[in-house]
PDB file of C-alpha atoms and ligand atoms in Angstrom:
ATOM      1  CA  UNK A   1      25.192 -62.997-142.114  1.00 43.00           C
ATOM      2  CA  UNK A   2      25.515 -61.376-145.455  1.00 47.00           C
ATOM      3  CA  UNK A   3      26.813 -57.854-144.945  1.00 45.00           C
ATOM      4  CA  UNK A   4      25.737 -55.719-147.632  1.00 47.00           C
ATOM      5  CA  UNK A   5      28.953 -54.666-148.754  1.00 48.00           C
ATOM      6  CA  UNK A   6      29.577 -52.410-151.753  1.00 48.00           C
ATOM      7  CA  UNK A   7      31.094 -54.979-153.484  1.00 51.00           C
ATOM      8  CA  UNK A   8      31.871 -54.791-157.488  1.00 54.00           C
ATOM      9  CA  UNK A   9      29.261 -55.855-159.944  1.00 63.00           C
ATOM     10  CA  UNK A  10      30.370 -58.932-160.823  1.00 72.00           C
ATOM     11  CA  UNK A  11      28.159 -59.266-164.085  1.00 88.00           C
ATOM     12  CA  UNK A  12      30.583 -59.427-166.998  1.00 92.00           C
ATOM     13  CA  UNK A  13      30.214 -58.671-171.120  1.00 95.00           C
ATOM     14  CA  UNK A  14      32.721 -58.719-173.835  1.00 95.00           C
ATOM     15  CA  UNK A  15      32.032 -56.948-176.424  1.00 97.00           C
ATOM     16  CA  UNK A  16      33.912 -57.749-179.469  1.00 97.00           C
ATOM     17  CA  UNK A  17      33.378 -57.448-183.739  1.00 97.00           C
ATOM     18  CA  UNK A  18      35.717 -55.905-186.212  1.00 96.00           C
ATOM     19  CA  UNK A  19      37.172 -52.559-186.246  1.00 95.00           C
ATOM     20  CA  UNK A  20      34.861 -49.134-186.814  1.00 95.00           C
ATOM     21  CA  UNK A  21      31.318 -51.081-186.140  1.00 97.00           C
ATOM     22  CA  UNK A  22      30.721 -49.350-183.671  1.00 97.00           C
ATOM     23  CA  UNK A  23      31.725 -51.130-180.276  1.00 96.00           C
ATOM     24  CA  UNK A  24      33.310 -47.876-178.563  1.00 95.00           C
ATOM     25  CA  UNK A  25      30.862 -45.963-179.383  1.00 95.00           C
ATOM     26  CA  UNK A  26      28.602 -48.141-177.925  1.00 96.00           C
ATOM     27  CA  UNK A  27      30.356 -47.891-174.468  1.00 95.00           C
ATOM     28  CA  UNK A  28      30.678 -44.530-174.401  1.00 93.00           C
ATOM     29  CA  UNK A  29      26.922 -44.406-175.363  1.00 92.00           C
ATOM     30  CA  UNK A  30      26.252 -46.471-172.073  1.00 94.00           C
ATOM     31  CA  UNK A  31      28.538 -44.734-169.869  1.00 92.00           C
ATOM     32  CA  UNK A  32      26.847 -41.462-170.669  1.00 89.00           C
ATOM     33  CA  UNK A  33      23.612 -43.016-170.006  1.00 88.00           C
ATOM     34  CA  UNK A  34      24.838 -44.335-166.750  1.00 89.00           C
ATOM     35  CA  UNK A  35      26.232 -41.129-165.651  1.00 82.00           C
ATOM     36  CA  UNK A  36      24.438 -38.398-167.367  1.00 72.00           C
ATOM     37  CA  UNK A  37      26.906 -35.736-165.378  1.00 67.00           C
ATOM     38  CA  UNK A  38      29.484 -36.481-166.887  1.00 60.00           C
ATOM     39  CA  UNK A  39      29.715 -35.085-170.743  1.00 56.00           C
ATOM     40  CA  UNK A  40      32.376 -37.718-172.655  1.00 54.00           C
ATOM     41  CA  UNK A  41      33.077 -37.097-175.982  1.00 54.00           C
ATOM     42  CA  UNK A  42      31.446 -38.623-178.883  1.00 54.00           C
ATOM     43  CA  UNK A  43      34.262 -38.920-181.110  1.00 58.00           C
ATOM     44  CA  UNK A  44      35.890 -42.451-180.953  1.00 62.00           C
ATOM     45  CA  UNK A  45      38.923 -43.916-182.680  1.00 74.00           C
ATOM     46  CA  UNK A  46      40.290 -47.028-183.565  1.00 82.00           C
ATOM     47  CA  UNK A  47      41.209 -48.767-180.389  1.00 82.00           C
ATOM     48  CA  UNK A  48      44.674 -50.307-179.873  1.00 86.00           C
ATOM     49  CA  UNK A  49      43.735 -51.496-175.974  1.00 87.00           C
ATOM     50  CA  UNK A  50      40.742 -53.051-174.126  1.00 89.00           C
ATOM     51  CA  UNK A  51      38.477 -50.628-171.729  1.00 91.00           C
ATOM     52  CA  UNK A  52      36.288 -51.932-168.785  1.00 92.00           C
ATOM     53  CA  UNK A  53      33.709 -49.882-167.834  1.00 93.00           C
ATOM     54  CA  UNK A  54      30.616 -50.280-165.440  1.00 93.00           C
ATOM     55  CA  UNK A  55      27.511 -49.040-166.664  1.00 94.00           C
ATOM     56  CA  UNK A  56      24.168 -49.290-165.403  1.00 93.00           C
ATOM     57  CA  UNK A  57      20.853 -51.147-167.130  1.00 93.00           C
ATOM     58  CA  UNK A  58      17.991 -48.619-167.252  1.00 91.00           C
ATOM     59  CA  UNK A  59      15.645 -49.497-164.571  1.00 87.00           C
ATOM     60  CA  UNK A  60      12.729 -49.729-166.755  1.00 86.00           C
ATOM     61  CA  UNK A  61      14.752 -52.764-168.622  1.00 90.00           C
ATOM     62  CA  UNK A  62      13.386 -56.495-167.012  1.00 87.00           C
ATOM     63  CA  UNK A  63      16.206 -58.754-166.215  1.00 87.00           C
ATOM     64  CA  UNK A  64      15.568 -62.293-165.917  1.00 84.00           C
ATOM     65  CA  UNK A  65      14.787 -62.545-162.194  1.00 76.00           C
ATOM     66  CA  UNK A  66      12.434 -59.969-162.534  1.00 71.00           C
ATOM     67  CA  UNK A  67      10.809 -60.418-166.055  1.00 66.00           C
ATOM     68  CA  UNK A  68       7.137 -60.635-164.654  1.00 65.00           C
ATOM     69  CA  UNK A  69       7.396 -57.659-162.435  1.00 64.00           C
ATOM     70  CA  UNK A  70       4.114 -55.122-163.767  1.00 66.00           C
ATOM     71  CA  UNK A  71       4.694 -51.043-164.650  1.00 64.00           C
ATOM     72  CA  UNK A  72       3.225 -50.446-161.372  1.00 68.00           C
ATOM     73  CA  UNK A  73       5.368 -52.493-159.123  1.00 69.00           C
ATOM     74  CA  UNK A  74       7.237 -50.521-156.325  1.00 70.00           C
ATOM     75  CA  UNK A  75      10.305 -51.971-157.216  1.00 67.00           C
ATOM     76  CA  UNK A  76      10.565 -50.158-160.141  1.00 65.00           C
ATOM     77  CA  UNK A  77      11.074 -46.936-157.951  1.00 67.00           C
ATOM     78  CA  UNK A  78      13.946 -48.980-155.789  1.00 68.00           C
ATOM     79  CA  UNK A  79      15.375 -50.047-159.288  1.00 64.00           C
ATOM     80  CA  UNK A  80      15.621 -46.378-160.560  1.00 67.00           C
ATOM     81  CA  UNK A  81      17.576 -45.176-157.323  1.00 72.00           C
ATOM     82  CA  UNK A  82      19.779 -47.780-157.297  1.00 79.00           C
ATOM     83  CA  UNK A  83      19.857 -49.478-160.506  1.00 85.00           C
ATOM     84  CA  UNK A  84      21.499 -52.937-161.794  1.00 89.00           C
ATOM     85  CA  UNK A  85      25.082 -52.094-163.117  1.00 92.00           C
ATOM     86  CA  UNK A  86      27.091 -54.440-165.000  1.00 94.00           C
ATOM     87  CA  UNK A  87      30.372 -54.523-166.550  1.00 94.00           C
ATOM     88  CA  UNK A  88      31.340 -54.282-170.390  1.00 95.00           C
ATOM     89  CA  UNK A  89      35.074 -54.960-171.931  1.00 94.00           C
ATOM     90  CA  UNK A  90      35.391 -53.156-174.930  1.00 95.00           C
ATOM     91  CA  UNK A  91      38.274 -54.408-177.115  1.00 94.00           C
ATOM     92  CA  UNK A  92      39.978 -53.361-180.046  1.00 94.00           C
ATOM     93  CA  UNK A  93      38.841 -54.889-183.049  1.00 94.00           C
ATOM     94  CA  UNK A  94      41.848 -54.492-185.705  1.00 92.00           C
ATOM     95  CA  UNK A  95      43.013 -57.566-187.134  1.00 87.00           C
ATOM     96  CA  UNK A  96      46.442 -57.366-185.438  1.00 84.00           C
ATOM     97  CA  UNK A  97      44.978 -56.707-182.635  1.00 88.00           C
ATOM     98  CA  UNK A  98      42.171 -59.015-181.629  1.00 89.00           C
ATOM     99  CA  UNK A  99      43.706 -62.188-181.744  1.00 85.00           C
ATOM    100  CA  UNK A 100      46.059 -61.224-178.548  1.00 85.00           C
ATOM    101  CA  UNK A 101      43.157 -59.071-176.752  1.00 85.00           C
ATOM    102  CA  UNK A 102      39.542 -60.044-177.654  1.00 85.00           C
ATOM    103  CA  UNK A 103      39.890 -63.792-178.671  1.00 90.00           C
ATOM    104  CA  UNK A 104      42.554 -64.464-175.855  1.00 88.00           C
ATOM    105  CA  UNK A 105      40.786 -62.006-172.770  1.00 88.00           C
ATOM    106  CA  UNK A 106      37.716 -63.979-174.154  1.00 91.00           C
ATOM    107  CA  UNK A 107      39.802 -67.678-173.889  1.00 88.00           C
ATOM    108  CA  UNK A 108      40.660 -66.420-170.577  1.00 86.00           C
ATOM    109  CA  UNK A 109      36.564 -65.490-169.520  1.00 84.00           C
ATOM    110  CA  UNK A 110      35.402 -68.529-170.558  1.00 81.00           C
ATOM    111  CA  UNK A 111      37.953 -70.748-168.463  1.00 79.00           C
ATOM    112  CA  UNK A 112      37.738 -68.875-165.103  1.00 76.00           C
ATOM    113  CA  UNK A 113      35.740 -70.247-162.385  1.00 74.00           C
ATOM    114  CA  UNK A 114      36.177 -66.831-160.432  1.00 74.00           C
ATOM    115  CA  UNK A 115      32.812 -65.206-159.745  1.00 70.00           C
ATOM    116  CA  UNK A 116      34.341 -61.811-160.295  1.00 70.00           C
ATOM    117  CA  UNK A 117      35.364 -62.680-163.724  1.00 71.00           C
ATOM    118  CA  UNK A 118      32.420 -64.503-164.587  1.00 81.00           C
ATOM    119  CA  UNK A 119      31.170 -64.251-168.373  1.00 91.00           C
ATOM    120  CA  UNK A 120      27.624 -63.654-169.100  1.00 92.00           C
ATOM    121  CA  UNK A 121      27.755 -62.532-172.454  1.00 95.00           C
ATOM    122  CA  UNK A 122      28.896 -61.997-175.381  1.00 97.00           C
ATOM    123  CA  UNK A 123      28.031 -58.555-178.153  1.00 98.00           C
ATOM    124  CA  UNK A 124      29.442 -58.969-181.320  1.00 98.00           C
ATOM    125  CA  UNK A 125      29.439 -55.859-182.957  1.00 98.00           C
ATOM    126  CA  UNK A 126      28.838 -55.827-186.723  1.00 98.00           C
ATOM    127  CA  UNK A 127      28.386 -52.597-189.325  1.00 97.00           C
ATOM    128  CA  UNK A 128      25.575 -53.840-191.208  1.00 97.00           C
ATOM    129  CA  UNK A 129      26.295 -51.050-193.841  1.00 97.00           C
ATOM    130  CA  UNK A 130      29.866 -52.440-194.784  1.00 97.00           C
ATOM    131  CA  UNK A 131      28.206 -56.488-195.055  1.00 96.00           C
ATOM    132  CA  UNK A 132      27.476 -55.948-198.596  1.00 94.00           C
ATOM    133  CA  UNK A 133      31.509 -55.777-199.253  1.00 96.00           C
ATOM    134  CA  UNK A 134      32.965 -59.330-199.383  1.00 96.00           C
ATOM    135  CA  UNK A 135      35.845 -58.774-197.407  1.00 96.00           C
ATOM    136  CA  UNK A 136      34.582 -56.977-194.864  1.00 96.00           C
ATOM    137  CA  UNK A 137      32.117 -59.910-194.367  1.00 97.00           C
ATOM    138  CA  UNK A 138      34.889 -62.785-194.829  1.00 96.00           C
ATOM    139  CA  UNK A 139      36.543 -60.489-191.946  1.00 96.00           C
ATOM    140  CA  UNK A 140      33.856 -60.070-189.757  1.00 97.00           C
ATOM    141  CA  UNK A 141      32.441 -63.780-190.306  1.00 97.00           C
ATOM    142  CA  UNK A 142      35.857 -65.242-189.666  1.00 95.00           C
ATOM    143  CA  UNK A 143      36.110 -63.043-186.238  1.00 96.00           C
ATOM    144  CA  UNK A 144      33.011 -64.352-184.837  1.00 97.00           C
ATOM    145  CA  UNK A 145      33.304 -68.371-186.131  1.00 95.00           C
ATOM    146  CA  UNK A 146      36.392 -67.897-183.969  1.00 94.00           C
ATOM    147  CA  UNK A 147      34.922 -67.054-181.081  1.00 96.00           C
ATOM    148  CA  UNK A 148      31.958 -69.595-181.559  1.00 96.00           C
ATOM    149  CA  UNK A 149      34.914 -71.653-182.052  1.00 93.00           C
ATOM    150  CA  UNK A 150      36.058 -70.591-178.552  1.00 92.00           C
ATOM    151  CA  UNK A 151      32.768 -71.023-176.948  1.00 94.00           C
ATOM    152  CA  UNK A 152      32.073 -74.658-178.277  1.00 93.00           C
ATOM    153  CA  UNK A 153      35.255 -76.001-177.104  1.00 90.00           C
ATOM    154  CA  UNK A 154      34.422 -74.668-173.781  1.00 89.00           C
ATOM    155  CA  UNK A 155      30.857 -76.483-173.976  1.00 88.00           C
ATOM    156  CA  UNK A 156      32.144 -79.755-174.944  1.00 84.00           C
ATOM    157  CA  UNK A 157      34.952 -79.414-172.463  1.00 79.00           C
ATOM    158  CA  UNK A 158      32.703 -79.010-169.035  1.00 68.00           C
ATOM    159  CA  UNK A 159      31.961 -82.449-167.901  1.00 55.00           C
ATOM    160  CA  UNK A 160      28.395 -83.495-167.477  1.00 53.00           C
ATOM    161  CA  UNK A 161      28.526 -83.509-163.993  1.00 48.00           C
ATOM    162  CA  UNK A 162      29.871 -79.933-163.738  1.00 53.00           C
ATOM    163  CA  UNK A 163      27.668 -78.767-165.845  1.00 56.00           C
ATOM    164  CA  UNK A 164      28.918 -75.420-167.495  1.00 64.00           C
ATOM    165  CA  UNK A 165      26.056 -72.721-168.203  1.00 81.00           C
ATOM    166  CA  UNK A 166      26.534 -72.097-171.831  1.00 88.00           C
ATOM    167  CA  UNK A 167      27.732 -67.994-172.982  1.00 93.00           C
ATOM    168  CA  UNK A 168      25.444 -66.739-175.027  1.00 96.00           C
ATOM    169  CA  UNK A 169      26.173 -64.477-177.831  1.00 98.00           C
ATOM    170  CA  UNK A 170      24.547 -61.349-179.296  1.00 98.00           C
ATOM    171  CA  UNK A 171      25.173 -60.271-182.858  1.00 98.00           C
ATOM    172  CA  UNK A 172      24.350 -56.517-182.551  1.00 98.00           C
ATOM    173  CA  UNK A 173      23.440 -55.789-185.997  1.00 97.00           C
ATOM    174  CA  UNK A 174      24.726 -52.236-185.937  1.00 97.00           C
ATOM    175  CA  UNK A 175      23.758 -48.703-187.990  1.00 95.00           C
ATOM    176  CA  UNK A 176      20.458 -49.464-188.818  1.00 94.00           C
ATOM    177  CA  UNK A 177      20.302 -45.705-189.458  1.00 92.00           C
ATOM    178  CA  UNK A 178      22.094 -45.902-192.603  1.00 93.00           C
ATOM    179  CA  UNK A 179      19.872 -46.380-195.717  1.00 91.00           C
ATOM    180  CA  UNK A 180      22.516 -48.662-197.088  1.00 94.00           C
ATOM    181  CA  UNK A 181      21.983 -51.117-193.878  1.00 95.00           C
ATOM    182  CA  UNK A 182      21.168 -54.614-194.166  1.00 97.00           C
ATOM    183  CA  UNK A 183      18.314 -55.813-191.828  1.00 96.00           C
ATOM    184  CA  UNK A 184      19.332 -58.447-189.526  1.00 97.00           C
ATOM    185  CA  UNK A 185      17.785 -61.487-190.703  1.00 97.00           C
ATOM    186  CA  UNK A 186      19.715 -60.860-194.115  1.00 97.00           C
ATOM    187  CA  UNK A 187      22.749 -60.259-191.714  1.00 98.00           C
ATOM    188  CA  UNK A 188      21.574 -63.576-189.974  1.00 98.00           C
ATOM    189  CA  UNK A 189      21.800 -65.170-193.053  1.00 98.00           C
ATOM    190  CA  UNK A 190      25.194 -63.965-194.778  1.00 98.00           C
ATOM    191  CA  UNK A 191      26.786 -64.807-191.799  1.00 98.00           C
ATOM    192  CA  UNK A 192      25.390 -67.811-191.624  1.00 97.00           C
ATOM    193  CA  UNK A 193      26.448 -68.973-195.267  1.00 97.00           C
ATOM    194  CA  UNK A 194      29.950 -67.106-194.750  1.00 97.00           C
ATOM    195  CA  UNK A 195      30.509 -69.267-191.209  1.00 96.00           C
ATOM    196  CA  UNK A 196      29.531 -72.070-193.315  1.00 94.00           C
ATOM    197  CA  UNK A 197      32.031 -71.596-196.831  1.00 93.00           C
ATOM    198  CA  UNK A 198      34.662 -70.906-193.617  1.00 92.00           C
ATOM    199  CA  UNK A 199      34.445 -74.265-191.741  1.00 89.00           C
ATOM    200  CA  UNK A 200      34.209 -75.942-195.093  1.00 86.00           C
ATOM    201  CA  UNK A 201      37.801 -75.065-195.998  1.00 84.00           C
ATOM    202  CA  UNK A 202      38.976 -76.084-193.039  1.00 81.00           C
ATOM    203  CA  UNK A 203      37.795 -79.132-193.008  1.00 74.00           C
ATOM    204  CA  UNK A 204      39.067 -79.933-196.034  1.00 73.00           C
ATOM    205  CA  UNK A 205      42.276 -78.372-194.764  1.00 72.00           C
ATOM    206  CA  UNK A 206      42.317 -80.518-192.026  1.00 68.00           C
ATOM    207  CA  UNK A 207      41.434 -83.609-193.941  1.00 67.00           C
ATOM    208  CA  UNK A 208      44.496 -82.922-196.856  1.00 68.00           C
ATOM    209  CA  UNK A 209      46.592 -81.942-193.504  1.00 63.00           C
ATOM    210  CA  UNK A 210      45.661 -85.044-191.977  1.00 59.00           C
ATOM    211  CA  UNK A 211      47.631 -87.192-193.876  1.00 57.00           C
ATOM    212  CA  UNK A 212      51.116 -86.440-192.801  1.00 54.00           C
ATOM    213  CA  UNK A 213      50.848 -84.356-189.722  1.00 51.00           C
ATOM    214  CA  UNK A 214      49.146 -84.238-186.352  1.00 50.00           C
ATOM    215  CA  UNK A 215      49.388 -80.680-186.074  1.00 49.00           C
ATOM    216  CA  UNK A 216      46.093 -80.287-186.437  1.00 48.00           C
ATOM    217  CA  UNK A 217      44.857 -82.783-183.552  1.00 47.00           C
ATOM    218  CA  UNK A 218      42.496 -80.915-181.443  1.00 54.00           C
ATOM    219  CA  UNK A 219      41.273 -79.057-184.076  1.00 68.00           C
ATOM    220  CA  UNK A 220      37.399 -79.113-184.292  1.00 80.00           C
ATOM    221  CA  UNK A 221      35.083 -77.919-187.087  1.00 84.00           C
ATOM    222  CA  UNK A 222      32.276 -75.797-185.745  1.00 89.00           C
ATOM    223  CA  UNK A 223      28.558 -77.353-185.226  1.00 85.00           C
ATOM    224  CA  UNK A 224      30.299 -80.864-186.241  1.00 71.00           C
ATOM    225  CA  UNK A 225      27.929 -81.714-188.537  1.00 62.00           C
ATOM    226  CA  UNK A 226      29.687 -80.908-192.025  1.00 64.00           C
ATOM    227  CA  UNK A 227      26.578 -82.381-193.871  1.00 73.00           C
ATOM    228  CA  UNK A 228      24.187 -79.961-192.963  1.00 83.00           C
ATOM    229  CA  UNK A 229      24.870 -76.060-193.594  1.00 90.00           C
ATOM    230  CA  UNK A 230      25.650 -74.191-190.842  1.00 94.00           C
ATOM    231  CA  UNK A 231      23.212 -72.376-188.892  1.00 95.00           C
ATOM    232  CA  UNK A 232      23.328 -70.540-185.504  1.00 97.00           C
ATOM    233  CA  UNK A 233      20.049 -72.987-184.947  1.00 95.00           C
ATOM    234  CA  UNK A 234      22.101 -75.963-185.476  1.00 92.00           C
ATOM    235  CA  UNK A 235      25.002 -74.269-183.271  1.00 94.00           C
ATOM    236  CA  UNK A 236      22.460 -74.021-180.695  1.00 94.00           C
ATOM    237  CA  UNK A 237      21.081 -77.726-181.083  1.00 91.00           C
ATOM    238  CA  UNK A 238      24.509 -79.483-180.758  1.00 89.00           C
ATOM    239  CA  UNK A 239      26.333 -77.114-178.821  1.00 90.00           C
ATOM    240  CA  UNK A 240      23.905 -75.796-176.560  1.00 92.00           C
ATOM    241  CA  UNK A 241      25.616 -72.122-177.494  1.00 95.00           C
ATOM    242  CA  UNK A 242      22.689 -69.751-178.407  1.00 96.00           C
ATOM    243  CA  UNK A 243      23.330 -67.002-181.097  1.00 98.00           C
ATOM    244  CA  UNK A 244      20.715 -63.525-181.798  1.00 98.00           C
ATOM    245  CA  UNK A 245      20.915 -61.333-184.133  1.00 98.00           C
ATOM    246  CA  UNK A 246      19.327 -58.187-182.863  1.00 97.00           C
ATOM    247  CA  UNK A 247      19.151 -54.590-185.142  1.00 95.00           C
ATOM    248  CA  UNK A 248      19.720 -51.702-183.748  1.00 94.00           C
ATOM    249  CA  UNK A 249      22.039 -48.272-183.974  1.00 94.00           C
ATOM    250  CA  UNK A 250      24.428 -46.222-181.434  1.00 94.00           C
ATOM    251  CA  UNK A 251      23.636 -43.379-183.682  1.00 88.00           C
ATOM    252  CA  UNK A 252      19.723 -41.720-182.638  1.00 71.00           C
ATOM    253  CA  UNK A 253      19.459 -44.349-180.020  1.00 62.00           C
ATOM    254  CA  UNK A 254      15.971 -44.492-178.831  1.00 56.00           C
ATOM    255  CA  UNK A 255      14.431 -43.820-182.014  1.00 57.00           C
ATOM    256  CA  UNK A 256      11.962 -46.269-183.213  1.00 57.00           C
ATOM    257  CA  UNK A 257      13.075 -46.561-186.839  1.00 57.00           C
ATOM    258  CA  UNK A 258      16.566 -47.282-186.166  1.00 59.00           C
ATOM    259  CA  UNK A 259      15.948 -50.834-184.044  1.00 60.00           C
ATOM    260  CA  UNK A 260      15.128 -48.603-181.324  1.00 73.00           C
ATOM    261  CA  UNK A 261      18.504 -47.494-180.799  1.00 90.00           C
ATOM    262  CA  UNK A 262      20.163 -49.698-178.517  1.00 94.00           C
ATOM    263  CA  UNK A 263      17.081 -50.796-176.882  1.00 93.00           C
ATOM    264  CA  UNK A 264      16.896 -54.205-177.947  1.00 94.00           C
ATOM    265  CA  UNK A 265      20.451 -55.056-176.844  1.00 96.00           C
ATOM    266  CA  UNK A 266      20.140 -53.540-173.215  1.00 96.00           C
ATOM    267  CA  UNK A 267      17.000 -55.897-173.056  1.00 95.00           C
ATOM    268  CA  UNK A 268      19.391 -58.677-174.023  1.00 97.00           C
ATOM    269  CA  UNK A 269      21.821 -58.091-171.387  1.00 96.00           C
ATOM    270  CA  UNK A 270      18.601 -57.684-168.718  1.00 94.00           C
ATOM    271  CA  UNK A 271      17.770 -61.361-169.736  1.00 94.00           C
ATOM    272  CA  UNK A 272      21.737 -62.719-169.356  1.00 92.00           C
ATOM    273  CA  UNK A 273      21.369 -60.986-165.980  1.00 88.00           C
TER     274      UNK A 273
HETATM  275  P1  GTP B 301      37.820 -50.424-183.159  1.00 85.09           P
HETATM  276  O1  GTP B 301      38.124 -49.712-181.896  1.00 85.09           O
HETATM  277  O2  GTP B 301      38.791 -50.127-184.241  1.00 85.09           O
HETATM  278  O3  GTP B 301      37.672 -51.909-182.980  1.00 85.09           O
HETATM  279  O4  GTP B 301      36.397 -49.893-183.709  1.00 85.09           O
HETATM  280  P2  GTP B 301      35.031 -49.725-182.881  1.00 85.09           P
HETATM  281  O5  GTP B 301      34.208 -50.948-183.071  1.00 85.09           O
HETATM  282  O6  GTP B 301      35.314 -49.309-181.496  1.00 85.09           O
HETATM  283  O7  GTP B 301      34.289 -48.567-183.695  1.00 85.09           O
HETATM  284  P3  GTP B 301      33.927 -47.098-183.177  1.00 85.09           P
HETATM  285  O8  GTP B 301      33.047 -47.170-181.976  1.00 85.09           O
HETATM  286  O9  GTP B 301      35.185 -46.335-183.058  1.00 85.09           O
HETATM  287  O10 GTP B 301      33.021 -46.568-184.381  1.00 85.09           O
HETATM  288  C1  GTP B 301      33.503 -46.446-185.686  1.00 85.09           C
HETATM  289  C2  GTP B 301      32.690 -45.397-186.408  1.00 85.09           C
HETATM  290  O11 GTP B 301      31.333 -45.821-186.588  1.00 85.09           O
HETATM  291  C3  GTP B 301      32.641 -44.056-185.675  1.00 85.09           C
HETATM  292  O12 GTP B 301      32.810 -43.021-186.593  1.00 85.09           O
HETATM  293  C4  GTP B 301      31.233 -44.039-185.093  1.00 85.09           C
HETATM  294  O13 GTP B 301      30.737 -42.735-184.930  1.00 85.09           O
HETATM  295  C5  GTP B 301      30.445 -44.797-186.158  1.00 85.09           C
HETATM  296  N1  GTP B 301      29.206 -45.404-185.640  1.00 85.09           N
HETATM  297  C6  GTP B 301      29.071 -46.168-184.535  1.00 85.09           C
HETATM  298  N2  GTP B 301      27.786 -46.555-184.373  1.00 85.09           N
HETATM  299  C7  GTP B 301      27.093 -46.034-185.413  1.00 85.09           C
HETATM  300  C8  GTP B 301      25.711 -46.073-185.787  1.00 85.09           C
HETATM  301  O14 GTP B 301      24.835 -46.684-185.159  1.00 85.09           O
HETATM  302  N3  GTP B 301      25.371 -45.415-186.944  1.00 85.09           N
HETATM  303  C9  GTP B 301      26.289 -44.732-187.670  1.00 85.09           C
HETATM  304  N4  GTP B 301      25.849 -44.118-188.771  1.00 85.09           N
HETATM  305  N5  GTP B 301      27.589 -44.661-187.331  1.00 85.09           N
HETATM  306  C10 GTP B 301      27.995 -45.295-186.218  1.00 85.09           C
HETATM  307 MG1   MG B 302      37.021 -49.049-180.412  1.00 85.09          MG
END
């Protein structure tokens, strides 16, 4: 009854951060992985459009259907000749540019109901060497409570009937190689505080806006609780949306000391899969 046709992997990623950390050089990390034939060049530059591109997981990577499977199971051997692929959108992540490509491709994901288009997850990309300078993490924390922003609207929209599965989000906490690199849970935790000082001022926007307009009427302040400080935990608790920050580095991927390369994200992915 169910031809096996070679139909398109219908397992979709965005992958999305500010400019220069790192996201196309990610992809082209994973398409060379994928297709070892084929020698792309290293060198990226600053994106102006998105890129889809279907890569494959490493066999040796569980996935969530298979997490139990042991080192010795035969299907390893089936998974190496015809491995899991998936699909990644890298998009541009200039200022200009993200707000009509990655936050609106993204509004788009998270509303479609087509299988093809499906969304299983999210990589924010993050430089954890440029964190330290305060604009470049106002930038980069304003970027992702945006999309959070995105995905919680989408959570509390799905009616409990029709339940929606949730889109989890990984905060690749990239260039661990660089000995001016902050470790993730640091990065966990200045984004964290910056997410917080951001929906802050706009509640209290909102509230001095309130007064004399309705502009602002479906606005919503992330994790609704303005009491408590914001924490992907809490995110996770009222919204159901679950946030990790995982270290790791495009640069000497594979290498122990650096996060393991990009390891730690490919197991990620596995488990969205
Ligand atoms: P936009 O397209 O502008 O959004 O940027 P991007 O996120 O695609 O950044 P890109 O992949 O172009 O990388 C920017 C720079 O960071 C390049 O020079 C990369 O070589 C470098 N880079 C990426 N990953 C790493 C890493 O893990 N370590 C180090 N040291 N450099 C990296
Ligand atoms: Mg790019």
């Amino acid at each position: 009854f169910f031809q096996a046709v070679a139909s398109p992997p219908s397992s979709n990623f965005l992958l999305l951060g500010p400019s220069g950390s790192g996201k196309t050089a990610f992809t082209t990390l994973l398409e060379a992985k994928s297709s070892p034939a084929s020698k792309k060049s290293q060198t990226t530059h600053t994106s102006q459009r998105s890129t889809l591109v279907t890569v494959n997981l490493p066999p040796d990577v569980p996935t969530a259907s298979n997490r139990y499977r042991s080192v010795n199971d035969p299907s390893l051997k089936e998974a190496a000749r015809n491995p899991i692929k998936y699909r990644v959108r890298d998009t541009p992540g200039h200022g200009k540019l993200r707000v009509s490509q990655g936050l609106s491709e993204l509004q788009a994901m998270a509303q479609s109901k087509d299988i093809k288009t499906r969304l299983r997850g999210i990589v924010f990309m993050v430089d954890t060497a440029a964190l330290v300078d305060e604009v470049t993490l106002r930038d980069t924390a304003t970027y992702l409570h945006d999309v959070l922003l995105v995905l919680q609207k989408r959570a509390k929209n799905g009616s409990s009937s029709k339940r929606t599965t949730e889109i989890p989000v990984l905060v690749a906490a990239n260039k661990q190689d660089l000995f001016t690199a902050l470790p993730p849970g640091s990065v966990k935790e200045k984004l964290e505080a910056e997410i917080d000082r951001i929906r802050k001022s706009k509640n209290k926007g909102l509230l001095d806006a309130s007064a004399d307009s309705t502009m602002y009427d479906d606005e919503e302040i992330l994790g609704n609780d303005d009491q408590e400080a914001f924490s992907f935990k809490l995110l996770e608790h009222e919204v159901g949306v679950k946030v990790e920050v995982v270290g790791g580095a495009v640069k000497g991927d594979s290498q122990e000391e650096y996060g393991s390369g990009v390891r730690r994200w490919e197991e990620w992915v596995g488990m969205c899969l």
